[in-house]
GROMACS .gro file of C-alpha atoms in nm:
model
  300
    1UNK     CA    1   0.000   0.000   0.000
    2UNK     CA    2   0.279   0.241   0.088
    3UNK     CA    3   0.448   0.175  -0.248
    4UNK     CA    4   0.123   0.261  -0.426
    5UNK     CA    5   0.075   0.570  -0.210
    6UNK     CA    6   0.419   0.717  -0.269
    7UNK     CA    7   0.409   0.639  -0.641
    8UNK     CA    8   0.082   0.833  -0.659
    9UNK     CA    9   0.268   1.147  -0.551
   10UNK     CA   10   0.450   1.164  -0.885
   11UNK     CA   11   0.310   1.438  -1.108
   12UNK     CA   12   0.254   1.198  -1.399
   13UNK     CA   13   0.088   0.919  -1.198
   14UNK     CA   14  -0.260   0.857  -1.344
   15UNK     CA   15  -0.420   0.739  -1.019
   16UNK     CA   16  -0.471   0.879  -0.671
   17UNK     CA   17  -0.559   0.699  -0.351
   18UNK     CA   18  -0.897   0.805  -0.215
   19UNK     CA   19  -0.932   0.549   0.063
   20UNK     CA   20  -0.721   0.293   0.249
   21UNK     CA   21  -0.946   0.032   0.411
   22UNK     CA   22  -0.872  -0.269   0.627
   23UNK     CA   23  -1.045  -0.540   0.826
   24UNK     CA   24  -0.766  -0.501   1.085
   25UNK     CA   25  -0.791  -0.172   1.279
   26UNK     CA   26  -0.428  -0.219   1.390
   27UNK     CA   27  -0.286  -0.257   1.037
   28UNK     CA   28   0.029  -0.037   1.019
   29UNK     CA   29  -0.067   0.087   0.673
   30UNK     CA   30  -0.358   0.280   0.820
   31UNK     CA   31  -0.125   0.499   1.023
   32UNK     CA   32   0.092   0.563   0.717
   33UNK     CA   33  -0.212   0.662   0.512
   34UNK     CA   34  -0.341   0.893   0.786
   35UNK     CA   35  -0.002   1.063   0.816
   36UNK     CA   36  -0.003   1.122   0.441
   37UNK     CA   37  -0.352   1.270   0.443
   38UNK     CA   38  -0.533   0.976   0.285
   39UNK     CA   39  -0.881   0.889   0.413
   40UNK     CA   40  -0.893   0.559   0.602
   41UNK     CA   41  -1.157   0.318   0.724
   42UNK     CA   42  -1.123   0.001   0.929
   43UNK     CA   43  -1.351  -0.243   1.100
   44UNK     CA   44  -1.291  -0.593   1.229
   45UNK     CA   45  -1.486  -0.851   1.035
   46UNK     CA   46  -1.539  -1.061   1.347
   47UNK     CA   47  -1.906  -1.116   1.422
   48UNK     CA   48  -2.017  -1.030   1.068
   49UNK     CA   49  -2.083  -1.277   0.790
   50UNK     CA   50  -1.883  -1.236   0.471
   51UNK     CA   51  -2.159  -1.081   0.264
   52UNK     CA   52  -2.251  -0.828   0.534
   53UNK     CA   53  -1.892  -0.718   0.588
   54UNK     CA   54  -1.819  -0.691   0.217
   55UNK     CA   55  -2.133  -0.482   0.173
   56UNK     CA   56  -1.994  -0.236   0.427
   57UNK     CA   57  -1.661  -0.222   0.243
   58UNK     CA   58  -1.841  -0.167  -0.087
   59UNK     CA   59  -2.043   0.119   0.063
   60UNK     CA   60  -1.728   0.289   0.192
   61UNK     CA   61  -1.550   0.253  -0.140
   62UNK     CA   62  -1.838   0.409  -0.330
   63UNK     CA   63  -1.878   0.689  -0.077
   64UNK     CA   64  -1.510   0.769  -0.127
   65UNK     CA   65  -1.556   0.788  -0.505
   66UNK     CA   66  -1.331   0.489  -0.576
   67UNK     CA   67  -1.324   0.368  -0.936
   68UNK     CA   68  -1.078   0.081  -0.885
   69UNK     CA   69  -0.970  -0.143  -0.599
   70UNK     CA   70  -0.608  -0.249  -0.546
   71UNK     CA   71  -0.570  -0.526  -0.289
   72UNK     CA   72  -0.241  -0.517  -0.099
   73UNK     CA   73  -0.206  -0.778   0.171
   74UNK     CA   74  -0.581  -0.821   0.215
   75UNK     CA   75  -0.602  -1.181   0.330
   76UNK     CA   76  -0.979  -1.243   0.333
   77UNK     CA   77  -1.160  -1.426   0.057
   78UNK     CA   78  -1.408  -1.185  -0.099
   79UNK     CA   79  -1.774  -1.267  -0.151
   80UNK     CA   80  -1.889  -1.340  -0.505
   81UNK     CA   81  -2.127  -1.044  -0.488
   82UNK     CA   82  -1.844  -0.804  -0.399
   83UNK     CA   83  -1.625  -0.942  -0.678
   84UNK     CA   84  -1.911  -0.903  -0.925
   85UNK     CA   85  -1.969  -0.541  -0.820
   86UNK     CA   86  -1.604  -0.460  -0.893
   87UNK     CA   87  -1.559  -0.696  -1.187
   88UNK     CA   88  -1.281  -0.575  -1.415
   89UNK     CA   89  -1.189  -0.297  -1.171
   90UNK     CA   90  -1.013  -0.485  -0.893
   91UNK     CA   91  -0.659  -0.624  -0.894
   92UNK     CA   92  -0.448  -0.817  -0.646
   93UNK     CA   93  -0.079  -0.889  -0.594
   94UNK     CA   94   0.024  -1.247  -0.513
   95UNK     CA   95   0.370  -1.375  -0.412
   96UNK     CA   96   0.419  -1.644  -0.675
   97UNK     CA   97   0.444  -1.679  -1.051
   98UNK     CA   98   0.081  -1.763  -1.115
   99UNK     CA   99  -0.070  -2.002  -1.202
  100UNK     CA  100   0.186  -2.168  -0.972
  101UNK     CA  101   0.114  -2.182  -0.600
  102UNK     CA  102  -0.220  -2.017  -0.554
  103UNK     CA  103  -0.318  -1.956  -0.194
  104UNK     CA  104  -0.078  -1.962   0.103
  105UNK     CA  105   0.280  -2.075   0.175
  106UNK     CA  106   0.395  -1.980  -0.173
  107UNK     CA  107   0.765  -1.934  -0.094
  108UNK     CA  108   0.800  -2.264   0.089
  109UNK     CA  109   0.621  -2.447  -0.189
  110UNK     CA  110   0.854  -2.298  -0.451
  111UNK     CA  111   1.162  -2.390  -0.247
  112UNK     CA  112   1.034  -2.742  -0.178
  113UNK     CA  113   0.966  -2.793  -0.550
  114UNK     CA  114   1.325  -2.702  -0.635
  115UNK     CA  115   1.214  -2.414  -0.855
  116UNK     CA  116   1.479  -2.181  -0.993
  117UNK     CA  117   1.250  -1.881  -0.951
  118UNK     CA  118   0.986  -1.754  -0.718
  119UNK     CA  119   0.832  -1.416  -0.779
  120UNK     CA  120   0.515  -1.213  -0.778
  121UNK     CA  121   0.214  -1.166  -1.000
  122UNK     CA  122  -0.055  -0.901  -1.036
  123UNK     CA  123  -0.389  -1.029  -1.156
  124UNK     CA  124  -0.746  -0.919  -1.208
  125UNK     CA  125  -0.966  -1.047  -0.925
  126UNK     CA  126  -1.229  -1.306  -1.017
  127UNK     CA  127  -1.437  -1.537  -0.794
  128UNK     CA  128  -1.168  -1.807  -0.802
  129UNK     CA  129  -0.887  -1.750  -0.550
  130UNK     CA  130  -0.578  -1.609  -0.729
  131UNK     CA  131  -0.738  -1.722  -1.053
  132UNK     CA  132  -0.793  -1.407  -1.262
  133UNK     CA  133  -0.603  -1.297  -1.574
  134UNK     CA  134  -0.241  -1.210  -1.498
  135UNK     CA  135  -0.140  -0.853  -1.586
  136UNK     CA  136   0.228  -0.858  -1.490
  137UNK     CA  137   0.492  -1.075  -1.321
  138UNK     CA  138   0.846  -1.042  -1.187
  139UNK     CA  139   1.057  -1.358  -1.147
  140UNK     CA  140   1.290  -1.361  -0.845
  141UNK     CA  141   1.579  -1.609  -0.842
  142UNK     CA  142   1.582  -1.867  -0.564
  143UNK     CA  143   1.935  -1.872  -0.428
  144UNK     CA  144   2.123  -2.157  -0.262
  145UNK     CA  145   2.037  -2.163   0.107
  146UNK     CA  146   1.727  -1.948   0.070
  147UNK     CA  147   1.470  -1.970   0.344
  148UNK     CA  148   1.113  -1.856   0.333
  149UNK     CA  149   1.221  -1.534   0.504
  150UNK     CA  150   1.512  -1.450   0.272
  151UNK     CA  151   1.315  -1.527  -0.043
  152UNK     CA  152   1.012  -1.336   0.081
  153UNK     CA  153   1.226  -1.029   0.149
  154UNK     CA  154   1.348  -1.016  -0.213
  155UNK     CA  155   1.004  -1.089  -0.352
  156UNK     CA  156   0.870  -0.798  -0.146
  157UNK     CA  157   1.116  -0.564  -0.319
  158UNK     CA  158   0.993  -0.692  -0.654
  159UNK     CA  159   0.631  -0.643  -0.546
  160UNK     CA  160   0.695  -0.280  -0.453
  161UNK     CA  161   0.855  -0.219  -0.792
  162UNK     CA  162   0.591  -0.401  -0.995
  163UNK     CA  163   0.262  -0.290  -0.841
  164UNK     CA  164   0.262   0.091  -0.899
  165UNK     CA  165   0.330   0.085  -1.277
  166UNK     CA  166   0.093  -0.208  -1.326
  167UNK     CA  167  -0.185  -0.025  -1.142
  168UNK     CA  168  -0.112   0.288  -1.345
  169UNK     CA  169  -0.139   0.094  -1.672
  170UNK     CA  170  -0.455  -0.081  -1.550
  171UNK     CA  171  -0.645   0.237  -1.468
  172UNK     CA  172  -0.543   0.389  -1.803
  173UNK     CA  173  -0.617   0.088  -2.022
  174UNK     CA  174  -0.970   0.205  -2.100
  175UNK     CA  175  -0.806   0.503  -2.270
  176UNK     CA  176  -0.535   0.295  -2.440
  177UNK     CA  177  -0.603   0.265  -2.816
  178UNK     CA  178  -0.457  -0.085  -2.833
  179UNK     CA  179  -0.680  -0.215  -2.556
  180UNK     CA  180  -0.985  -0.036  -2.694
  181UNK     CA  181  -0.927  -0.183  -3.041
  182UNK     CA  182  -0.904  -0.529  -2.885
  183UNK     CA  183  -1.243  -0.486  -2.720
  184UNK     CA  184  -1.403  -0.357  -3.039
  185UNK     CA  185  -1.247  -0.639  -3.240
  186UNK     CA  186  -1.379  -0.900  -2.996
  187UNK     CA  187  -1.734  -0.766  -3.025
  188UNK     CA  188  -1.728  -0.703  -3.399
  189UNK     CA  189  -1.576  -1.034  -3.498
  190UNK     CA  190  -1.838  -1.222  -3.294
  191UNK     CA  191  -2.100  -1.111  -3.548
  192UNK     CA  192  -2.186  -1.352  -3.832
  193UNK     CA  193  -1.943  -1.361  -4.125
  194UNK     CA  194  -1.751  -1.058  -3.999
  195UNK     CA  195  -1.403  -0.981  -4.122
  196UNK     CA  196  -1.141  -0.714  -4.052
  197UNK     CA  197  -0.942  -0.513  -4.303
  198UNK     CA  198  -0.774  -0.174  -4.320
  199UNK     CA  199  -0.946   0.110  -4.503
  200UNK     CA  200  -0.876   0.484  -4.502
  201UNK     CA  201  -0.584   0.396  -4.275
  202UNK     CA  202  -0.817   0.256  -4.009
  203UNK     CA  203  -0.906  -0.095  -3.892
  204UNK     CA  204  -1.258  -0.163  -4.011
  205UNK     CA  205  -1.507  -0.445  -3.989
  206UNK     CA  206  -1.739  -0.569  -4.256
  207UNK     CA  207  -1.932  -0.869  -4.374
  208UNK     CA  208  -1.718  -1.104  -4.581
  209UNK     CA  209  -1.719  -0.978  -4.943
  210UNK     CA  210  -1.974  -0.716  -4.834
  211UNK     CA  211  -2.012  -0.370  -4.687
  212UNK     CA  212  -1.834  -0.225  -4.385
  213UNK     CA  213  -2.035  -0.182  -4.066
  214UNK     CA  214  -1.775  -0.030  -3.830
  215UNK     CA  215  -1.447   0.161  -3.830
  216UNK     CA  216  -1.202   0.205  -3.543
  217UNK     CA  217  -1.041   0.548  -3.543
  218UNK     CA  218  -0.741   0.673  -3.346
  219UNK     CA  219  -0.654   1.041  -3.390
  220UNK     CA  220  -0.775   1.025  -3.749
  221UNK     CA  221  -0.674   1.342  -3.935
  222UNK     CA  222  -0.546   1.472  -3.600
  223UNK     CA  223  -0.888   1.491  -3.432
  224UNK     CA  224  -0.750   1.358  -3.102
  225UNK     CA  225  -1.029   1.102  -3.063
  226UNK     CA  226  -1.031   0.726  -3.019
  227UNK     CA  227  -1.372   0.604  -3.129
  228UNK     CA  228  -1.578   0.369  -3.338
  229UNK     CA  229  -1.787   0.475  -3.635
  230UNK     CA  230  -2.111   0.286  -3.689
  231UNK     CA  231  -2.404   0.309  -3.928
  232UNK     CA  232  -2.719   0.500  -3.828
  233UNK     CA  233  -3.046   0.587  -3.997
  234UNK     CA  234  -2.950   0.936  -4.110
  235UNK     CA  235  -2.914   1.303  -4.023
  236UNK     CA  236  -3.199   1.317  -3.771
  237UNK     CA  237  -3.061   1.035  -3.559
  238UNK     CA  238  -2.711   1.178  -3.588
  239UNK     CA  239  -2.827   1.522  -3.468
  240UNK     CA  240  -3.030   1.372  -3.183
  241UNK     CA  241  -2.736   1.169  -3.053
  242UNK     CA  242  -2.499   1.466  -3.064
  243UNK     CA  243  -2.754   1.685  -2.888
  244UNK     CA  244  -2.802   1.417  -2.620
  245UNK     CA  245  -2.427   1.380  -2.546
  246UNK     CA  246  -2.194   1.599  -2.748
  247UNK     CA  247  -1.889   1.480  -2.553
  248UNK     CA  248  -1.946   1.120  -2.665
  249UNK     CA  249  -2.113   1.137  -3.005
  250UNK     CA  250  -1.988   1.332  -3.305
  251UNK     CA  251  -2.026   1.364  -3.681
  252UNK     CA  252  -1.725   1.186  -3.834
  253UNK     CA  253  -1.545   1.382  -4.103
  254UNK     CA  254  -1.584   1.253  -4.459
  255UNK     CA  255  -1.849   0.992  -4.362
  256UNK     CA  256  -2.169   1.192  -4.400
  257UNK     CA  257  -2.506   1.166  -4.227
  258UNK     CA  258  -2.527   0.788  -4.226
  259UNK     CA  259  -2.258   0.736  -3.964
  260UNK     CA  260  -2.198   0.840  -3.603
  261UNK     CA  261  -1.872   0.855  -3.412
  262UNK     CA  262  -1.880   0.719  -3.057
  263UNK     CA  263  -1.583   0.806  -2.839
  264UNK     CA  264  -1.421   0.521  -2.648
  265UNK     CA  265  -1.152   0.720  -2.469
  266UNK     CA  266  -1.364   0.886  -2.200
  267UNK     CA  267  -1.297   0.615  -1.942
  268UNK     CA  268  -1.662   0.518  -1.887
  269UNK     CA  269  -1.749   0.316  -2.197
  270UNK     CA  270  -2.059   0.098  -2.168
  271UNK     CA  271  -1.940  -0.207  -2.360
  272UNK     CA  272  -2.283  -0.368  -2.366
  273UNK     CA  273  -2.408  -0.056  -2.546
  274UNK     CA  274  -2.112  -0.067  -2.787
  275UNK     CA  275  -2.193  -0.429  -2.862
  276UNK     CA  276  -2.552  -0.328  -2.940
  277UNK     CA  277  -2.436  -0.042  -3.166
  278UNK     CA  278  -2.218  -0.286  -3.358
  279UNK     CA  279  -2.502  -0.533  -3.390
  280UNK     CA  280  -2.742  -0.269  -3.526
  281UNK     CA  281  -2.476  -0.140  -3.764
  282UNK     CA  282  -2.414  -0.494  -3.886
  283UNK     CA  283  -2.788  -0.538  -3.947
  284UNK     CA  284  -2.794  -0.214  -4.146
  285UNK     CA  285  -2.556  -0.353  -4.407
  286UNK     CA  286  -2.620  -0.728  -4.389
  287UNK     CA  287  -2.793  -0.902  -4.682
  288UNK     CA  288  -3.155  -0.979  -4.597
  289UNK     CA  289  -3.094  -1.353  -4.595
  290UNK     CA  290  -2.805  -1.324  -4.350
  291UNK     CA  291  -2.987  -1.069  -4.132
  292UNK     CA  292  -3.289  -1.298  -4.124
  293UNK     CA  293  -3.078  -1.587  -4.002
  294UNK     CA  294  -2.944  -1.370  -3.723
  295UNK     CA  295  -3.298  -1.274  -3.626
  296UNK     CA  296  -3.399  -1.640  -3.610
  297UNK     CA  297  -3.094  -1.723  -3.397
  298UNK     CA  298  -3.178  -1.440  -3.157
  299UNK     CA  299  -3.542  -1.551  -3.137
  300UNK     CA  300  -3.435  -1.891  -3.018
   0.00000   0.00000   0.00000
């Protein structure tokens, strides 16, 4: 926690700590956070069931305006409901090279196995313990004569080095063009007979040997936007969308009234809505026979 806190003081750090919370009122990190002017909250979980305690934590996080959760030495298993509430916005650091040695006693298990390396991993939190997608790892050599204590001390140094930049990249990924393109590609290519090509210098998606239904644009003609362009019904719908949310929707240059630009770099993209925009855009250009098959599939 202290490593994350002090890294946040750098002028170019993209995150700030808004709350340090613990289920141990005597956790030393609370005193550090208080001394540095960071809001804190603590409450022993004893006497509360898991769901009730996690509901209290969730309430405090939201009251503090938290957008992400970074677990740092939090040793309680989280309830499925809490994990679901913070799905895709909570990460954890674990002292092993996942998927090796999930759970406890990681250093001893690595030494006993005769491994050449221990290390640490940062992963997205999912309901399975230490089971989410790994974002970053640092291997740490296991030296002759290492004990749990000596190995753990070196792994801790690696943890302090790895966590701040990984958290910084994680909170910024929803503004990263590469990550945004990957999400758009995943949704677009799931549509029937979709393919991807490059057109006008942009990745675009169309129906095989047919019309294009979406373009991905990154600073196209220097407009500073990362967005998708999708088909719409015409000028009236375009004007209505822009009037409703001019920060998100815009008229894309050179594409006319039949397209709308939807910005993806605002940090609050509703990906279910983007998936629906892609589906409607696909339907707008799909041959009737193919569109009809999709309608039948959806009906079932």
